[in-house]
Coordinates of C-alpha atoms (C1' of nucleotides) in Angstrom, one line a residue:
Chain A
X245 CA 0.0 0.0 0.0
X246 CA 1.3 3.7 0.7
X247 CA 2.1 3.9 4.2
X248 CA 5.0 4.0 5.6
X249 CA 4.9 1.5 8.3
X250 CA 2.5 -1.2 6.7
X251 CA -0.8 -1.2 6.6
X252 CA -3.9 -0.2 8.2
X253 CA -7.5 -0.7 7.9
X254 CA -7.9 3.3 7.1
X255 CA -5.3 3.3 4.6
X256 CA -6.3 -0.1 3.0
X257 CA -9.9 1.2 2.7
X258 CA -8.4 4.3 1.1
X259 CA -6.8 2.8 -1.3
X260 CA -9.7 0.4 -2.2
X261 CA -12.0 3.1 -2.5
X262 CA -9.9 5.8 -4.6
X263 CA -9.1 3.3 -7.1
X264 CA -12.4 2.6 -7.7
X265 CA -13.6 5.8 -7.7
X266 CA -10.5 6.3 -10.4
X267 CA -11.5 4.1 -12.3
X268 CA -15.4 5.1 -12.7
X269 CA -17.1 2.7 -10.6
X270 CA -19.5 5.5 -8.5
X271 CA -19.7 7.2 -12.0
X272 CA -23.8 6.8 -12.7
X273 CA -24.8 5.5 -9.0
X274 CA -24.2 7.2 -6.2
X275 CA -21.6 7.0 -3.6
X276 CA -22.2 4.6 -0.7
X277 CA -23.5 6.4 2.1
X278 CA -21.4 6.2 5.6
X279 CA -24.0 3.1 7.1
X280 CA -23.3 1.5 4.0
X281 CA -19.3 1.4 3.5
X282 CA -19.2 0.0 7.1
X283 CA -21.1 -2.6 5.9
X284 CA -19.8 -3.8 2.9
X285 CA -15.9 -3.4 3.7
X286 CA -16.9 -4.3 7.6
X287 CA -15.6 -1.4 8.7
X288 CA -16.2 0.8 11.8
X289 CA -17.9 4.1 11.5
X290 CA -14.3 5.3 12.5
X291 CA -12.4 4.1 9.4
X292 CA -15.1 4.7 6.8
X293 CA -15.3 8.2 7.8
X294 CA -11.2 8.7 8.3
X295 CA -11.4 7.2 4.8
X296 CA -13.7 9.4 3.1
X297 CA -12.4 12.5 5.0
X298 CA -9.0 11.5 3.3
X299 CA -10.6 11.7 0.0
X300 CA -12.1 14.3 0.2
X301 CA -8.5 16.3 1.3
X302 CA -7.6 14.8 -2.4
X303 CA -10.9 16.6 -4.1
X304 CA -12.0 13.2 -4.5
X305 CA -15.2 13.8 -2.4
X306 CA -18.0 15.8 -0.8
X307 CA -20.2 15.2 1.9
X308 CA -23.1 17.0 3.2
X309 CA -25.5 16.3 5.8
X310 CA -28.7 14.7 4.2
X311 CA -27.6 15.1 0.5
X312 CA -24.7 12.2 1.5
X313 CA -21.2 11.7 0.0
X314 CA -21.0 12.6 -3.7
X315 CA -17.6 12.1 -6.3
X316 CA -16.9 15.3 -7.2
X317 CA -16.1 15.8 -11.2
X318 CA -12.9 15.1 -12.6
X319 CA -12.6 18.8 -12.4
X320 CA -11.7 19.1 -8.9
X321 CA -10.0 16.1 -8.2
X322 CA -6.0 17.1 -6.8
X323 CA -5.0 15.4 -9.8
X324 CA -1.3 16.2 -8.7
X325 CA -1.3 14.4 -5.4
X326 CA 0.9 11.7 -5.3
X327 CA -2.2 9.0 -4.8
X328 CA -4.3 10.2 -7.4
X329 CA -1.6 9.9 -10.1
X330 CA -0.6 6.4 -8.7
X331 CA -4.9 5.2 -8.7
X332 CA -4.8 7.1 -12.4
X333 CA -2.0 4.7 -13.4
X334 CA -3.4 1.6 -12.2
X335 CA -6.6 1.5 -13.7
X336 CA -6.4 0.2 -17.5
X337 CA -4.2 2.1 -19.5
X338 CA -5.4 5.1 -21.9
X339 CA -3.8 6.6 -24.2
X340 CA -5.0 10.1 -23.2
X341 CA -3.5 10.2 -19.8
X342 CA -0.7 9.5 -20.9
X343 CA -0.6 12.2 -23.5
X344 CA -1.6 14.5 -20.9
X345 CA 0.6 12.9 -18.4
X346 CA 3.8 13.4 -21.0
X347 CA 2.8 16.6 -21.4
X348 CA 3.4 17.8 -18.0
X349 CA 7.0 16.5 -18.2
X350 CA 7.7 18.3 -21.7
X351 CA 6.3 21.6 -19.6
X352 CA 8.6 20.5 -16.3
X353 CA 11.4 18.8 -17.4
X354 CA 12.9 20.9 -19.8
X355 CA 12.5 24.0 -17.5
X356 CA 13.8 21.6 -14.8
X357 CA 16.7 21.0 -17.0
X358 CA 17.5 24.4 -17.4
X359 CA 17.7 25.4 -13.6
X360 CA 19.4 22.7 -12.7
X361 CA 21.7 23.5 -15.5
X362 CA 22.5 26.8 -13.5
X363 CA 22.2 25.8 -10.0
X364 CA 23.3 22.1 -9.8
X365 CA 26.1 21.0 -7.0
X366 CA 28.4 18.2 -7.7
X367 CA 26.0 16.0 -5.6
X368 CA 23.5 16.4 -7.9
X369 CA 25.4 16.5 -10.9
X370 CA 26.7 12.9 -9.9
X371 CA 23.1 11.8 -9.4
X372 CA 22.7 12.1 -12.6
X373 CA 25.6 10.6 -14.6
X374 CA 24.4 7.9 -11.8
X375 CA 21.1 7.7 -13.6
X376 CA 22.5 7.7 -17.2
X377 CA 25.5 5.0 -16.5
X378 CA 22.9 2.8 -14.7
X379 CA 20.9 3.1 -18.4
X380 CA 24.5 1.8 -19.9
X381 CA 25.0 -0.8 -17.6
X382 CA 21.4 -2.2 -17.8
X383 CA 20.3 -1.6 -21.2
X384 CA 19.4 -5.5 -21.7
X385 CA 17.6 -5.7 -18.1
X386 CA 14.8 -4.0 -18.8
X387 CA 13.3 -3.2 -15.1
X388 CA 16.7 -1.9 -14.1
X389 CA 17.4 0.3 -16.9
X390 CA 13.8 1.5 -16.3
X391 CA 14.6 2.3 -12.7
X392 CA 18.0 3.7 -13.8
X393 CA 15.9 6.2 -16.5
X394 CA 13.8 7.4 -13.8
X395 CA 16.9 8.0 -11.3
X396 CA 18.2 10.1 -13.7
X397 CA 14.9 12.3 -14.9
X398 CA 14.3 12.6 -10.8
X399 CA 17.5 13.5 -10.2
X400 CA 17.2 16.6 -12.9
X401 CA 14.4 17.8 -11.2
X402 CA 15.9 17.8 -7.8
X403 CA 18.7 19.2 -9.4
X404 CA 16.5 21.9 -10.1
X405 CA 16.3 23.1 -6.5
X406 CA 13.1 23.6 -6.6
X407 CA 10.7 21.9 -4.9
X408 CA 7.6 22.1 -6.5
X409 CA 9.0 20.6 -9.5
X410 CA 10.7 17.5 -7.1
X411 CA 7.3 17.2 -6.0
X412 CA 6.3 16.1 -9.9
X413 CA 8.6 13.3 -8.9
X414 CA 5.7 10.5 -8.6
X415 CA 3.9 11.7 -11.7
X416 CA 7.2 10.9 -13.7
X417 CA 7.7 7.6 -12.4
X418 CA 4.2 6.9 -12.9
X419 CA 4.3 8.3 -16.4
X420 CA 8.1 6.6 -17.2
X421 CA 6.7 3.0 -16.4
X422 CA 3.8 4.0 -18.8
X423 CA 6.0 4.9 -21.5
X424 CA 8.4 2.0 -21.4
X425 CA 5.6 -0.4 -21.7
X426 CA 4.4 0.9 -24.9
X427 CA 7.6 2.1 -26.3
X428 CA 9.0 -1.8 -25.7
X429 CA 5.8 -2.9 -28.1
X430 CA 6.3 -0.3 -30.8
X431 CA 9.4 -1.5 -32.2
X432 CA 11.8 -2.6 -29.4
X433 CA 12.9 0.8 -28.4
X434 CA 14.9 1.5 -25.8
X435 CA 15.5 4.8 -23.6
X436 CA 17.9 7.2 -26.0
X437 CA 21.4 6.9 -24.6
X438 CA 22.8 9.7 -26.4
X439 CA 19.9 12.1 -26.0
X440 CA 20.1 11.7 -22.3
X441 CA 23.8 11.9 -22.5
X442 CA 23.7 15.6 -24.0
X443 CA 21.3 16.9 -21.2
X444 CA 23.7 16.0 -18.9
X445 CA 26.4 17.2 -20.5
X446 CA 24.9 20.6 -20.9
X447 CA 23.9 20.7 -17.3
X448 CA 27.3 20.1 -16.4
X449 CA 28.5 22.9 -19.1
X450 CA 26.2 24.9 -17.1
X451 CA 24.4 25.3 -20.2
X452 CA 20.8 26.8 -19.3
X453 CA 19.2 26.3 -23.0
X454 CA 21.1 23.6 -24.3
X455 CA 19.9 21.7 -21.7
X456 CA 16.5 22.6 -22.2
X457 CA 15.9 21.8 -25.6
X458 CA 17.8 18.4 -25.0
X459 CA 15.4 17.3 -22.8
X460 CA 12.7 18.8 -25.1
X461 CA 13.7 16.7 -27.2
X462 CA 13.7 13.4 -25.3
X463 CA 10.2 14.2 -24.7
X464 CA 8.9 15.0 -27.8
X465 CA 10.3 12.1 -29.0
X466 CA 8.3 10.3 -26.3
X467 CA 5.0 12.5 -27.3
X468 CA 5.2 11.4 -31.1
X469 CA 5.6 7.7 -29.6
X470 CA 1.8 7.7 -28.2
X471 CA 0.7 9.0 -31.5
X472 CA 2.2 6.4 -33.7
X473 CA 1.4 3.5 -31.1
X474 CA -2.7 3.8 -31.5
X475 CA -4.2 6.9 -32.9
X476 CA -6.2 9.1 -30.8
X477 CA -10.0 8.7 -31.2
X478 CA -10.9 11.8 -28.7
Chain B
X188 CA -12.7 29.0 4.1
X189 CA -12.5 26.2 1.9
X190 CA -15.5 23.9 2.2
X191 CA -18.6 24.3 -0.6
X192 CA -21.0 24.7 2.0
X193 CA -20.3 26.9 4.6
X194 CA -18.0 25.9 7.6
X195 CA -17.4 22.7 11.0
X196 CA -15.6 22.3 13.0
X197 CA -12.9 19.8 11.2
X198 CA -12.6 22.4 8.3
X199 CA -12.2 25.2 10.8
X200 CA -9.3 23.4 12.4
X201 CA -7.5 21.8 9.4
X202 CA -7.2 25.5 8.5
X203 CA -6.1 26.6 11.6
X204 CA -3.3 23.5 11.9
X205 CA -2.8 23.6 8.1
X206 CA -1.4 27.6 7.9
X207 CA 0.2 26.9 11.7
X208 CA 2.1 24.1 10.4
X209 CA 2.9 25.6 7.0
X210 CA 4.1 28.9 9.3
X211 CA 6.5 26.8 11.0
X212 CA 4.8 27.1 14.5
X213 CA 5.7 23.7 15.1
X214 CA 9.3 23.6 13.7
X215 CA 11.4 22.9 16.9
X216 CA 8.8 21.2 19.5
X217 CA 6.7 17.8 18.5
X218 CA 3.0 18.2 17.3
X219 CA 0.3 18.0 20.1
X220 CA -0.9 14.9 20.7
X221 CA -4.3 13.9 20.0
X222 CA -5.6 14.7 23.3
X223 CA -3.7 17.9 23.9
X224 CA -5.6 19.2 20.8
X225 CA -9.0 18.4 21.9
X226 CA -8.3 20.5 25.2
X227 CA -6.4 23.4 23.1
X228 CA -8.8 23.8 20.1
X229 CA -11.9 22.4 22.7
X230 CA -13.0 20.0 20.0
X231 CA -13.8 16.4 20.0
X232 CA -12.0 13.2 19.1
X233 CA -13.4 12.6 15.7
X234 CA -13.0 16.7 14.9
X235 CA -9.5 16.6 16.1
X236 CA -8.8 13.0 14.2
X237 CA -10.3 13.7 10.8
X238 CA -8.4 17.1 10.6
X239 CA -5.2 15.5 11.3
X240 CA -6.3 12.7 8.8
X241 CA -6.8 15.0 6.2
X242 CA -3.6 16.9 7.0
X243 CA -1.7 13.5 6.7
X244 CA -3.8 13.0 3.2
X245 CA -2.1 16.3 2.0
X246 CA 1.5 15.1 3.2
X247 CA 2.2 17.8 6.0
X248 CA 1.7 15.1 8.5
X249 CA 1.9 11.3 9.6
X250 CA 0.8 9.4 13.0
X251 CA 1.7 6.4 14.1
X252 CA 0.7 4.4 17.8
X253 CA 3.2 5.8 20.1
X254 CA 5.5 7.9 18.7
X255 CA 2.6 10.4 18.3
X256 CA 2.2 12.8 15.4
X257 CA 4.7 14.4 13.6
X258 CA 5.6 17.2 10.8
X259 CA 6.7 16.1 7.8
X260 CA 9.4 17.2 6.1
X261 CA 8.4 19.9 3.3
X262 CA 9.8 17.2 0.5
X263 CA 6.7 15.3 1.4
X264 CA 4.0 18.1 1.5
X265 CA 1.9 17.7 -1.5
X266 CA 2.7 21.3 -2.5
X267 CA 0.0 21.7 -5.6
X268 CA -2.2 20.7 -3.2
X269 CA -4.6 23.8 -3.8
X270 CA -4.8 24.4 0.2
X271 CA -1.1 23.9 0.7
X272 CA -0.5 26.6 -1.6
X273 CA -3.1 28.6 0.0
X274 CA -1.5 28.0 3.2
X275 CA 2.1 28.8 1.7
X276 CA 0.5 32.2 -0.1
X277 CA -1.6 33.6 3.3
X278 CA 2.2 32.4 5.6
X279 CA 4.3 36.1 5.5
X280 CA 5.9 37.1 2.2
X281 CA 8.9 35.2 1.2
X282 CA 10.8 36.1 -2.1
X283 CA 11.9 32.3 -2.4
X284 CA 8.4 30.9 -2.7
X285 CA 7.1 33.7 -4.9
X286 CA 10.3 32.9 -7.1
X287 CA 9.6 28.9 -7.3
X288 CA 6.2 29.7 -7.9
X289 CA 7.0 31.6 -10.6
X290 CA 9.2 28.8 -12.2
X291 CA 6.5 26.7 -12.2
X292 CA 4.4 28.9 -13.9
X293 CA 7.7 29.6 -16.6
X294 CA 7.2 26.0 -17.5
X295 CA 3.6 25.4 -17.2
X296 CA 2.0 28.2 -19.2
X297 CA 4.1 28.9 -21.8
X298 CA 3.7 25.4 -23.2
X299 CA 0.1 25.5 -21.9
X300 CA -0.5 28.5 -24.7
X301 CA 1.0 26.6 -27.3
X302 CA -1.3 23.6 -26.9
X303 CA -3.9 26.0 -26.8
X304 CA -2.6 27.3 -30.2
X305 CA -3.2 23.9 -31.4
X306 CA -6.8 23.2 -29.5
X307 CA -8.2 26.2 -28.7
X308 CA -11.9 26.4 -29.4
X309 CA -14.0 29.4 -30.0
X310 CA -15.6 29.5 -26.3
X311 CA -12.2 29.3 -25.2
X312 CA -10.8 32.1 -27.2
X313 CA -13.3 33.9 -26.0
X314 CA -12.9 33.2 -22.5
X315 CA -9.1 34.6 -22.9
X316 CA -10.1 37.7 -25.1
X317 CA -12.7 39.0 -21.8
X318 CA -9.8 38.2 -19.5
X319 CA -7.8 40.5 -21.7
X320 CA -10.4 43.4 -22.4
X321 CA -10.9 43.2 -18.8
X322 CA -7.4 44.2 -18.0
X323 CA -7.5 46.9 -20.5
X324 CA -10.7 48.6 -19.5
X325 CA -10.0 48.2 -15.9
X326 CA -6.2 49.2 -15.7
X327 CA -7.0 51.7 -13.2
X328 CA -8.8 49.3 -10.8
X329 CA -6.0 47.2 -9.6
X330 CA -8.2 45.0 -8.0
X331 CA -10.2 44.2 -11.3
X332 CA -7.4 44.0 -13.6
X333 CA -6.0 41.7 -11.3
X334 CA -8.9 39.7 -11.5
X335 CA -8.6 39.9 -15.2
X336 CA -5.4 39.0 -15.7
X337 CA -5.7 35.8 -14.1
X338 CA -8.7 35.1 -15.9
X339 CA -6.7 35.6 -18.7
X340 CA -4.1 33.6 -17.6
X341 CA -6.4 30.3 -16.2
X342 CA -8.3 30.9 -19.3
X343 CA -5.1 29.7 -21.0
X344 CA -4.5 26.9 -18.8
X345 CA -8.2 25.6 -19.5
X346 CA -7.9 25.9 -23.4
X347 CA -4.9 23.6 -23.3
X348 CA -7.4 20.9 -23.2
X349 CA -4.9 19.4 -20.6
X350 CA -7.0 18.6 -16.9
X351 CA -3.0 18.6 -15.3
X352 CA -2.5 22.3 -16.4
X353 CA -6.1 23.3 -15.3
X354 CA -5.4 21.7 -12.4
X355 CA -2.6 24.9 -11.5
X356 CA -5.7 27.3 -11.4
X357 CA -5.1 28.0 -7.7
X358 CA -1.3 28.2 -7.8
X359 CA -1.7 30.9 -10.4
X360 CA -4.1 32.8 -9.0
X361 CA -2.0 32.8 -5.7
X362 CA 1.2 33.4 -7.7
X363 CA -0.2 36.7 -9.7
X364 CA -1.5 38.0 -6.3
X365 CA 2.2 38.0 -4.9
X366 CA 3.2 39.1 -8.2
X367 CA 0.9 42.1 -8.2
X368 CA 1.8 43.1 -4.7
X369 CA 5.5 42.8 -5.3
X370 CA 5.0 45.2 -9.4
X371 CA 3.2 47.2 -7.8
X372 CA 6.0 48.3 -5.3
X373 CA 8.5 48.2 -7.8
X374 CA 7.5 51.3 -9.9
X375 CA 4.3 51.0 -10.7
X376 CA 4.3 48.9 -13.1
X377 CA 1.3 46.6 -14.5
X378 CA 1.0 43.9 -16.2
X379 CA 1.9 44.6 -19.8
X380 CA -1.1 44.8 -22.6
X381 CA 0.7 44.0 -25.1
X382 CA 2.5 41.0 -23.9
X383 CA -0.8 39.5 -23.3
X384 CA -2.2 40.7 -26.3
X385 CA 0.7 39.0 -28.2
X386 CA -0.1 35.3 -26.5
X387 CA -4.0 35.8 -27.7
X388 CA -3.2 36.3 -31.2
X389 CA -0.8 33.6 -31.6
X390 CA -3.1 31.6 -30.1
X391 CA -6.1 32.5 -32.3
X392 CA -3.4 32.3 -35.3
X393 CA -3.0 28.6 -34.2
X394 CA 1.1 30.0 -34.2
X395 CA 2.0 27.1 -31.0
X396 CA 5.7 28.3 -30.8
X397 CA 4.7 32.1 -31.0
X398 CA 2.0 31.8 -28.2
X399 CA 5.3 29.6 -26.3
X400 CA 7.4 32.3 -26.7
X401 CA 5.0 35.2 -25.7
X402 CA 3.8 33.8 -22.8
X403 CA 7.7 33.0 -22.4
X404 CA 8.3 37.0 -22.2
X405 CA 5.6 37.6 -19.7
X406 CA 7.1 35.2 -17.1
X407 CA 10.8 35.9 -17.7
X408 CA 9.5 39.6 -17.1
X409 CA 8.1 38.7 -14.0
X410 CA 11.2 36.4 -12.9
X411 CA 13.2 39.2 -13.2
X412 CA 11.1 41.4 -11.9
X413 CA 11.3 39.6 -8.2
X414 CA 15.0 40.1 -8.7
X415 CA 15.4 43.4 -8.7
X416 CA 13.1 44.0 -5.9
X417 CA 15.0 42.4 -3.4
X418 CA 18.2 40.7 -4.2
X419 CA 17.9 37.2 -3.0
X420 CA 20.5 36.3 -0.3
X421 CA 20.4 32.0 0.1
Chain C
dT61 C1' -50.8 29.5 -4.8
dA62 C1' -47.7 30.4 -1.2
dC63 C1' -46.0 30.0 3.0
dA64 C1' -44.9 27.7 7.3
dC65 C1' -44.0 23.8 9.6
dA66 C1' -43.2 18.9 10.5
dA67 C1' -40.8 14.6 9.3
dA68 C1' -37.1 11.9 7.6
dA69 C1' -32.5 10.9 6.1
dT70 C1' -27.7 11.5 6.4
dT71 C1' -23.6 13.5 7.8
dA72 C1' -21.3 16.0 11.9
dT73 C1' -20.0 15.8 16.5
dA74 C1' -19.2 13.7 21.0
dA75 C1' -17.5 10.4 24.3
dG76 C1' -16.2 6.1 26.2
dA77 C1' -13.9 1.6 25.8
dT78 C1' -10.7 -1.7 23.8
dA79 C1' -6.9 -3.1 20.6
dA80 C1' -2.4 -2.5 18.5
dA81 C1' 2.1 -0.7 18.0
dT82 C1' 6.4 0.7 19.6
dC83 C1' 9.7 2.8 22.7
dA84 C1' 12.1 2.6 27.2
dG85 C1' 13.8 0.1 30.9
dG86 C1' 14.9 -3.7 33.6
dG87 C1' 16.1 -8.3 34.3
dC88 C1' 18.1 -12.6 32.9
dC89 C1' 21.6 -15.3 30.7
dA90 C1' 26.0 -16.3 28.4
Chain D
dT273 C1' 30.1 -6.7 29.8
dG274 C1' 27.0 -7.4 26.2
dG275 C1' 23.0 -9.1 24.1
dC276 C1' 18.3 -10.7 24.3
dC277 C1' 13.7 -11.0 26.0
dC278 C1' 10.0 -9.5 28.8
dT279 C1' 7.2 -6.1 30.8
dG280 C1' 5.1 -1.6 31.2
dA281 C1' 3.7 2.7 29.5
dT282 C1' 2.2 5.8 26.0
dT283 C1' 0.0 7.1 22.0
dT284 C1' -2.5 6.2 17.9
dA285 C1' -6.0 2.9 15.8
dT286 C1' -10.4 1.0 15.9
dC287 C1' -15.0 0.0 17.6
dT288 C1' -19.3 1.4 19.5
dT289 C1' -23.3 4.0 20.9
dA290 C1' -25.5 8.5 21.4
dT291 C1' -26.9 13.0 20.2
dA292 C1' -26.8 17.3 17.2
dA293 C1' -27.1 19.7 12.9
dT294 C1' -28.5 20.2 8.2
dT295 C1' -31.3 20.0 4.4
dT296 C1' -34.7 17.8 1.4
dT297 C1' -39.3 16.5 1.0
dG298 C1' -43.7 16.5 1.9
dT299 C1' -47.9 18.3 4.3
dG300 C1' -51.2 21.3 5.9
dT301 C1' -53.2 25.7 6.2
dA302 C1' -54.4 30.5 5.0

DNA sequence: TACACAAAATTATAAGATAAATCAGGGCCA
DNA sequence: TGGCCCTGATTTATCTTATAATTTTGTGTA
């Protein structure tokens, strides 16, 4: 699950109940209302409620006396929140949250990139060749060279110093194990070497726009990708 | 505050605890216990258990059976969490967070505008032409233009067709309240027409690199902006 | 028709009891 | 001495039962 020290009944119900909201299972009926979740999970009034209060802190939810718990619309949901992404992920794959997912990291990354060219420390610089090399060293083992990929993008954005972009860091792991899974059935392709070779060069160069249109390119690269792997209906 | 309908007593204290703990009032000693908070906000068990459950759902807490509650470290604080930016905007003025929020917005909108370029609609267009005639027929009413200007600016992120970018609504509006407040003291400035008249036509052109670059301008401008008003020292 | 009022349903709050987890200390054994 | 286990204490976790508050829906009356 997602705590930190195991699991609980809360935090199990949480999870149970964000994925399926996620995933469009309240979407025409209405939610359960408090008498009822205790019942079908067996709950106490205690967790159901800890449960939906949670959810509701992530936009998920919205209770009112006598009108009962509602889903809220998509609209409102704290789509950013570490949870949400992860639930987003694990519900079958479409192509259009990935699109949309990518296209946060084309808007982050590169700008991410650039900072980090400016304000990296040797730390963090050696994060990063740590990332790339492990993409060397791995390239035939493909959930290492996939955790290596992601070392390295995470790294850039801590690199960046600012927090708010480190933050993303969930939503790029969620959207990195997407990618690899349909880049692996369009043609056998593998993670660019080379192209993630000159963003860190350029960080290291200190180079503020060469290392931003590097990692524009990586990106866009990964954008085309979706499109060639199953056209859009939308 | 921040419920739909009106306020209780949990919403009333996950405010109060929410900006406390974002203020750094509990930075050196530990977090009151469960029943030291009943007794200092007067509240029951649930009240005082459902805020701090949805404080822990927004990352600036976590509990666990004897070692109490405790204050996260900030790299765990769901920072786009609409309330936590709240929270971080309401705290006193720091030039740091106006600068990182800023960032974010240097990599979010720009590339927000040029999707726009490519998916625009007409309502949206339209939505982002009011925002702009309202900052040109109001320039004298700061407090209108200002509400124009983000209109024009969430406008943008909406016409991206992209629910993550949408998603930033709050952060920008809390970001071009700072920013305001900080041009403002500078000399007088305002926001600059014709920047923003530059993003809509590129947009309405379809011209996706032109509306990247405009919007580009109008953040860099701000960027710097925060620069010369008070030298950072870090 | 319009207004006031009553009834019902559901969440909000309160309060007490028990369970579980984990840290600190002490005692036991090698 | 050093390590291991047991016990106790503390704090959150969970369960349970009441009561209050809110709001929709209907119902009756002017």
């Amino acid at each position: 699950m997602r705590t930190p020290h195991g699991v609980s009944l809360t935090y199990g119900l949480l999870e149970t109940l964000g994925q399926s909201i996620v995933s469009g299972a309240y979407d025409g009926r209405g939610f359960p209302t408090e008498a009822e979740l205790c019942t079908q999970f067996s709950a106490s009034r205690t967790v159901a409620r800890e449960a939906v209060k949670m959810l509701t802190a992530k936009g998920l939810l919205s209770a009112r006396p006598r009108q009962g718990t509602k889903v809220e619309p998509v609209s409102r949901w704290n789509l950013l929140d570490p949870d949400v992404t992860r639930w987003l992920m694990e519900r079958p794959f479409s192509n259009t949250i990935y699109r949309e997912f990518t296209e946060v990291r084309l808007a982050i990354e590169p700008v991410a990139a650039s900072l980090a060219a400016t304000r990296a420390n040797r730390k963090d610089i050696q994060a990063i060749r740590d990332g790339l090399n492990g993409m060397r060293d791995n390239a035939s083992e493909h959930e290492q060279a996939l955790q290596a990929d992601i070392e390295f993008h995470v790294a850039i954005l801590r690199a960046s110093g600012n927090p708010f972009f480190w933050q993303l860091r969930e939503l790029i792991n969620t959207a990195l194990r997407i990618s690899i899974s349909i880049t692996n059935k369009v043609a056998g392709h593998t993670a660019s070497i080379p192209a993630h070779e000159a963003v860190l060069l350029a960080i290291e160069a200190g180079d503020a726009e060469g290392a931003q249109l590097a990692m524009q390119a990586i990106l866009r690269e990964s954008l085309d990708l979706i499109g060639t792997y199953q056209p859009e209906l939308a």
